[in-house]
Amino acid sequence: GAVVSQHPSWVICKSGTSVKIECRSLDFQATTMFWYRQFPKQSLMLMATSNEGSKATYEQGVEKDKFLINHASLTLSTLTVTSAHPEDSSFYICSARSTGTEAFFGQGTRLTVV
Amino acid sequence: DAKTTQPTSMDCAEGRAANLPCNHSTISGNEYVYWYRQIHSQGPQYIIHGLKNNETNEMASLIITEDRKSSTLILPHATLRDTAVYYCIVRGLTGGTSYGKLTFGQGTILTVHP
């Protein structure tokens, strides 16, 4: 299957700072990328859907001003957690697809806010 | 997308077949059955999908009942590395910007033991 890479794999940041997570499709052009969040012992929850060149669509209850998503190119989407707080600590996972294909997942980013 | 029901957990001996059931009684005619798995602290991995015919690939087999209200994922010779959470997801292929969007339930925790 296609390869989707996330960076960093893990990050620790101080409360109140912002953190950027990158999601790259390495061998295909991703017209759509999805961002999920997973808390310990829970399932994945979709946060937002982003299409290249347009604004992201956020799921209900997800603050768009806190979780900034940019999908400026067909191979890169970024998720920025602004003014992070300990309750934002979670496992963030992206997936990417191109027209007519399945969605492939990145390896995830473990965010810890201290 | 139709809701699915899976057992919370299952055990399997190494080398034996693992049969993971999934109920999707409200599935509609244009919805596919997808299986993903998530090994601890990693992103989900695509396994297999099908519409109404049984499917087989290098990872697993998917058996879908004639009425399509349930399915079974079969790992023919389970290994310790198959220990993971297995997600059964029903999704339509209607296209549009949400194509590829997956709604994850709680899945089945499969533990393969020596």
mmCIF file with all atom_site columns, N, CA and C in Angstrom, chain B residues 3-37:
data_model
loop_
_atom_site.group_PDB
_atom_site.id
_atom_site.type_symbol
_atom_site.label_atom_id
_atom_site.label_alt_id
_atom_site.label_comp_id
_atom_site.label_asym_id
_atom_site.label_entity_id
_atom_site.label_seq_id
_atom_site.pdbx_PDB_ins_code
_atom_site.Cartn_x
_atom_site.Cartn_y
_atom_site.Cartn_z
_atom_site.occupancy
_atom_site.B_iso_or_equiv
_atom_site.pdbx_formal_charge
_atom_site.auth_seq_id
_atom_site.auth_comp_id
_atom_site.auth_asym_id
_atom_site.auth_atom_id
_atom_site.pdbx_PDB_model_num
ATOM 1   N N  . LYS B 1 3  ? -23.790 0.933   11.384 1.00 0.00 ? 3  LYS B N  1
ATOM 2   C CA . LYS B 1 3  ? -23.092 0.644   12.629 1.00 0.00 ? 3  LYS B CA 1
ATOM 3   C C  . LYS B 1 3  ? -22.677 -0.818  12.633 1.00 0.00 ? 3  LYS B C  1
ATOM 4   N N  . THR B 1 4  ? -21.572 -1.113  13.275 1.00 0.00 ? 4  THR B N  1
ATOM 5   C CA . THR B 1 4  ? -21.099 -2.486  13.397 1.00 0.00 ? 4  THR B CA 1
ATOM 6   C C  . THR B 1 4  ? -20.996 -2.877  14.857 1.00 0.00 ? 4  THR B C  1
ATOM 7   N N  . THR B 1 5  ? -21.081 -4.171  15.117 1.00 0.00 ? 5  THR B N  1
ATOM 8   C CA . THR B 1 5  ? -20.949 -4.715  16.463 1.00 0.00 ? 5  THR B CA 1
ATOM 9   C C  . THR B 1 5  ? -19.905 -5.813  16.432 1.00 0.00 ? 5  THR B C  1
ATOM 10  N N  . GLN B 1 6  ? -18.916 -5.711  17.331 1.00 0.00 ? 6  GLN B N  1
ATOM 11  C CA . GLN B 1 6  ? -17.855 -6.690  17.407 1.00 0.00 ? 6  GLN B CA 1
ATOM 12  C C  . GLN B 1 6  ? -17.664 -7.105  18.860 1.00 0.00 ? 6  GLN B C  1
ATOM 13  N N  . PRO B 1 7  ? -17.181 -8.332  19.079 1.00 0.00 ? 7  PRO B N  1
ATOM 14  C CA . PRO B 1 7  ? -16.859 -8.711  20.464 1.00 0.00 ? 7  PRO B CA 1
ATOM 15  C C  . PRO B 1 7  ? -15.719 -7.846  20.969 1.00 0.00 ? 7  PRO B C  1
ATOM 16  N N  . THR B 1 8  ? -15.727 -7.617  22.267 1.00 0.00 ? 8  THR B N  1
ATOM 17  C CA . THR B 1 8  ? -14.712 -6.738  22.846 1.00 0.00 ? 8  THR B CA 1
ATOM 18  C C  . THR B 1 8  ? -13.322 -7.335  22.740 1.00 0.00 ? 8  THR B C  1
ATOM 19  N N  . SER B 1 9  ? -13.219 -8.639  22.986 1.00 0.00 ? 9  SER B N  1
ATOM 20  C CA . SER B 1 9  ? -11.907 -9.262  22.957 1.00 0.00 ? 9  SER B CA 1
ATOM 21  C C  . SER B 1 9  ? -12.010 -10.721 22.545 1.00 0.00 ? 9  SER B C  1
ATOM 22  N N  . MET B 1 10 ? -10.899 -11.233 22.040 1.00 0.00 ? 10 MET B N  1
ATOM 23  C CA . MET B 1 10 ? -10.795 -12.636 21.654 1.00 0.00 ? 10 MET B CA 1
ATOM 24  C C  . MET B 1 10 ? -9.368  -13.097 21.867 1.00 0.00 ? 10 MET B C  1
ATOM 25  N N  . ASP B 1 11 ? -9.221  -14.391 22.115 1.00 0.00 ? 11 ASP B N  1
ATOM 26  C CA . ASP B 1 11 ? -7.903  -15.004 22.238 1.00 0.00 ? 11 ASP B CA 1
ATOM 27  C C  . ASP B 1 11 ? -7.718  -16.025 21.135 1.00 0.00 ? 11 ASP B C  1
ATOM 28  N N  . CYS B 1 12 ? -6.462  -16.243 20.776 1.00 0.00 ? 12 CYS B N  1
ATOM 29  C CA . CYS B 1 12 ? -6.173  -17.230 19.750 1.00 0.00 ? 12 CYS B CA 1
ATOM 30  C C  . CYS B 1 12 ? -4.784  -17.777 20.021 1.00 0.00 ? 12 CYS B C  1
ATOM 31  N N  . ALA B 1 13 ? -4.620  -19.081 19.786 1.00 0.00 ? 13 ALA B N  1
ATOM 32  C CA . ALA B 1 13 ? -3.310  -19.695 19.943 1.00 0.00 ? 13 ALA B CA 1
ATOM 33  C C  . ALA B 1 13 ? -2.486  -19.460 18.680 1.00 0.00 ? 13 ALA B C  1
ATOM 34  N N  . GLU B 1 14 ? -1.228  -19.238 18.889 1.00 0.00 ? 14 GLU B N  1
ATOM 35  C CA . GLU B 1 14 ? -0.319  -19.029 17.761 1.00 0.00 ? 14 GLU B CA 1
ATOM 36  C C  . GLU B 1 14 ? -0.360  -20.223 16.813 1.00 0.00 ? 14 GLU B C  1
ATOM 37  N N  . GLY B 1 15 ? -0.432  -19.913 15.514 1.00 0.00 ? 15 GLY B N  1
ATOM 38  C CA . GLY B 1 15 ? -0.489  -20.961 14.511 1.00 0.00 ? 15 GLY B CA 1
ATOM 39  C C  . GLY B 1 15 ? -1.890  -21.399 14.137 1.00 0.00 ? 15 GLY B C  1
ATOM 40  N N  . ARG B 1 16 ? -2.847  -21.060 14.969 1.00 0.00 ? 16 ARG B N  1
ATOM 41  C CA . ARG B 1 16 ? -4.225  -21.417 14.675 1.00 0.00 ? 16 ARG B CA 1
ATOM 42  C C  . ARG B 1 16 ? -4.906  -20.287 13.918 1.00 0.00 ? 16 ARG B C  1
ATOM 43  N N  . ALA B 1 17 ? -6.057  -20.595 13.347 1.00 0.00 ? 17 ALA B N  1
ATOM 44  C CA . ALA B 1 17 ? -6.812  -19.570 12.637 1.00 0.00 ? 17 ALA B CA 1
ATOM 45  C C  . ALA B 1 17 ? -7.555  -18.693 13.648 1.00 0.00 ? 17 ALA B C  1
ATOM 46  N N  . ALA B 1 18 ? -7.532  -17.411 13.382 1.00 0.00 ? 18 ALA B N  1
ATOM 47  C CA . ALA B 1 18 ? -8.303  -16.460 14.191 1.00 0.00 ? 18 ALA B CA 1
ATOM 48  C C  . ALA B 1 18 ? -9.507  -16.032 13.363 1.00 0.00 ? 18 ALA B C  1
ATOM 49  N N  . ASN B 1 19 ? -10.690 -16.215 13.936 1.00 0.00 ? 19 ASN B N  1
ATOM 50  C CA . ASN B 1 19 ? -11.929 -15.862 13.244 1.00 0.00 ? 19 ASN B CA 1
ATOM 51  C C  . ASN B 1 19 ? -12.611 -14.728 13.998 1.00 0.00 ? 19 ASN B C  1
ATOM 52  N N  . LEU B 1 20 ? -12.629 -13.550 13.413 1.00 0.00 ? 20 LEU B N  1
ATOM 53  C CA . LEU B 1 20 ? -13.176 -12.375 14.088 1.00 0.00 ? 20 LEU B CA 1
ATOM 54  C C  . LEU B 1 20 ? -14.522 -12.007 13.454 1.00 0.00 ? 20 LEU B C  1
ATOM 55  N N  . PRO B 1 21 ? -15.595 -12.074 14.248 1.00 0.00 ? 21 PRO B N  1
ATOM 56  C CA . PRO B 1 21 ? -16.919 -11.789 13.702 1.00 0.00 ? 21 PRO B CA 1
ATOM 57  C C  . PRO B 1 21 ? -17.279 -10.309 13.772 1.00 0.00 ? 21 PRO B C  1
ATOM 58  N N  . CYS B 1 22 ? -18.205 -9.936  12.912 1.00 0.00 ? 22 CYS B N  1
ATOM 59  C CA . CYS B 1 22 ? -18.709 -8.562  12.904 1.00 0.00 ? 22 CYS B CA 1
ATOM 60  C C  . CYS B 1 22 ? -20.154 -8.589  12.429 1.00 0.00 ? 22 CYS B C  1
ATOM 61  N N  . ASN B 1 23 ? -21.010 -7.943  13.188 1.00 0.00 ? 23 ASN B N  1
ATOM 62  C CA . ASN B 1 23 ? -22.409 -7.809  12.791 1.00 0.00 ? 23 ASN B CA 1
ATOM 63  C C  . ASN B 1 23 ? -22.659 -6.426  12.220 1.00 0.00 ? 23 ASN B C  1
ATOM 64  N N  . HIS B 1 24 ? -23.335 -6.379  11.105 1.00 0.00 ? 24 HIS B N  1
ATOM 65  C CA . HIS B 1 24 ? -23.685 -5.098  10.472 1.00 0.00 ? 24 HIS B CA 1
ATOM 66  C C  . HIS B 1 24 ? -25.060 -5.253  9.858  1.00 0.00 ? 24 HIS B C  1
ATOM 67  N N  . SER B 1 25 ? -26.042 -5.445  10.723 1.00 0.00 ? 25 SER B N  1
ATOM 68  C CA . SER B 1 25 ? -27.384 -5.796  10.263 1.00 0.00 ? 25 SER B CA 1
ATOM 69  C C  . SER B 1 25 ? -28.078 -4.678  9.497  1.00 0.00 ? 25 SER B C  1
ATOM 70  N N  . THR B 1 26 ? -27.614 -3.439  9.645  1.00 0.00 ? 26 THR B N  1
ATOM 71  C CA . THR B 1 26 ? -28.275 -2.325  8.947  1.00 0.00 ? 26 THR B CA 1
ATOM 72  C C  . THR B 1 26 ? -27.526 -1.907  7.689  1.00 0.00 ? 26 THR B C  1
ATOM 73  N N  . ILE B 1 27 ? -26.646 -2.744  7.213  1.00 0.00 ? 27 ILE B N  1
ATOM 74  C CA . ILE B 1 27 ? -25.856 -2.413  6.036  1.00 0.00 ? 27 ILE B CA 1
ATOM 75  C C  . ILE B 1 27 ? -26.780 -2.228  4.830  1.00 0.00 ? 27 ILE B C  1
ATOM 76  N N  . SER B 1 28 ? -26.455 -1.273  3.997  1.00 0.00 ? 28 SER B N  1
ATOM 77  C CA . SER B 1 28 ? -27.266 -1.044  2.804  1.00 0.00 ? 28 SER B CA 1
ATOM 78  C C  . SER B 1 28 ? -26.533 -1.578  1.569  1.00 0.00 ? 28 SER B C  1
ATOM 79  N N  . GLY B 1 29 ? -27.248 -1.602  0.466  1.00 0.00 ? 29 GLY B N  1
ATOM 80  C CA . GLY B 1 29 ? -26.749 -2.287  -0.713 1.00 0.00 ? 29 GLY B CA 1
ATOM 81  C C  . GLY B 1 29 ? -25.447 -1.764  -1.285 1.00 0.00 ? 29 GLY B C  1
ATOM 82  N N  . ASN B 1 30 ? -25.162 -0.492  -1.080 1.00 0.00 ? 30 ASN B N  1
ATOM 83  C CA . ASN B 1 30 ? -23.952 0.080   -1.681 1.00 0.00 ? 30 ASN B CA 1
ATOM 84  C C  . ASN B 1 30 ? -22.823 0.252   -0.677 1.00 0.00 ? 30 ASN B C  1
ATOM 85  N N  . GLU B 1 31 ? -22.961 -0.375  0.469  1.00 0.00 ? 31 GLU B N  1
ATOM 86  C CA . GLU B 1 31 ? -21.931 -0.245  1.497  1.00 0.00 ? 31 GLU B CA 1
ATOM 87  C C  . GLU B 1 31 ? -21.002 -1.448  1.528  1.00 0.00 ? 31 GLU B C  1
ATOM 88  N N  . TYR B 1 32 ? -19.726 -1.157  1.637  1.00 0.00 ? 32 TYR B N  1
ATOM 89  C CA . TYR B 1 32 ? -18.699 -2.178  1.714  1.00 0.00 ? 32 TYR B CA 1
ATOM 90  C C  . TYR B 1 32 ? -18.351 -2.459  3.177  1.00 0.00 ? 32 TYR B C  1
ATOM 91  N N  . VAL B 1 33 ? -17.767 -3.618  3.402  1.00 0.00 ? 33 VAL B N  1
ATOM 92  C CA . VAL B 1 33 ? -17.237 -3.974  4.719  1.00 0.00 ? 33 VAL B CA 1
ATOM 93  C C  . VAL B 1 33 ? -15.719 -3.871  4.650  1.00 0.00 ? 33 VAL B C  1
ATOM 94  N N  . TYR B 1 34 ? -15.157 -3.075  5.539  1.00 0.00 ? 34 TYR B N  1
ATOM 95  C CA . TYR B 1 34 ? -13.709 -2.890  5.607  1.00 0.00 ? 34 TYR B CA 1
ATOM 96  C C  . TYR B 1 34 ? -13.191 -3.423  6.941  1.00 0.00 ? 34 TYR B C  1
ATOM 97  N N  . TRP B 1 35 ? -11.978 -3.928  6.896  1.00 0.00 ? 35 TRP B N  1
ATOM 98  C CA . TRP B 1 35 ? -11.295 -4.326  8.130  1.00 0.00 ? 35 TRP B CA 1
ATOM 99  C C  . TRP B 1 35 ? -9.943  -3.625  8.187  1.00 0.00 ? 35 TRP B C  1
ATOM 100 N N  . TYR B 1 36 ? -9.695  -3.036  9.349  1.00 0.00 ? 36 TYR B N  1
ATOM 101 C CA . TYR B 1 36 ? -8.401  -2.438  9.653  1.00 0.00 ? 36 TYR B CA 1
ATOM 102 C C  . TYR B 1 36 ? -7.942  -3.026  10.982 1.00 0.00 ? 36 TYR B C  1
ATOM 103 N N  . ARG B 1 37 ? -6.664  -2.942  11.234 1.00 0.00 ? 37 ARG B N  1
ATOM 104 C CA . ARG B 1 37 ? -6.169  -3.305  12.551 1.00 0.00 ? 37 ARG B CA 1
ATOM 105 C C  . ARG B 1 37 ? -5.189  -2.258  13.041 1.00 0.00 ? 37 ARG B C  1
#
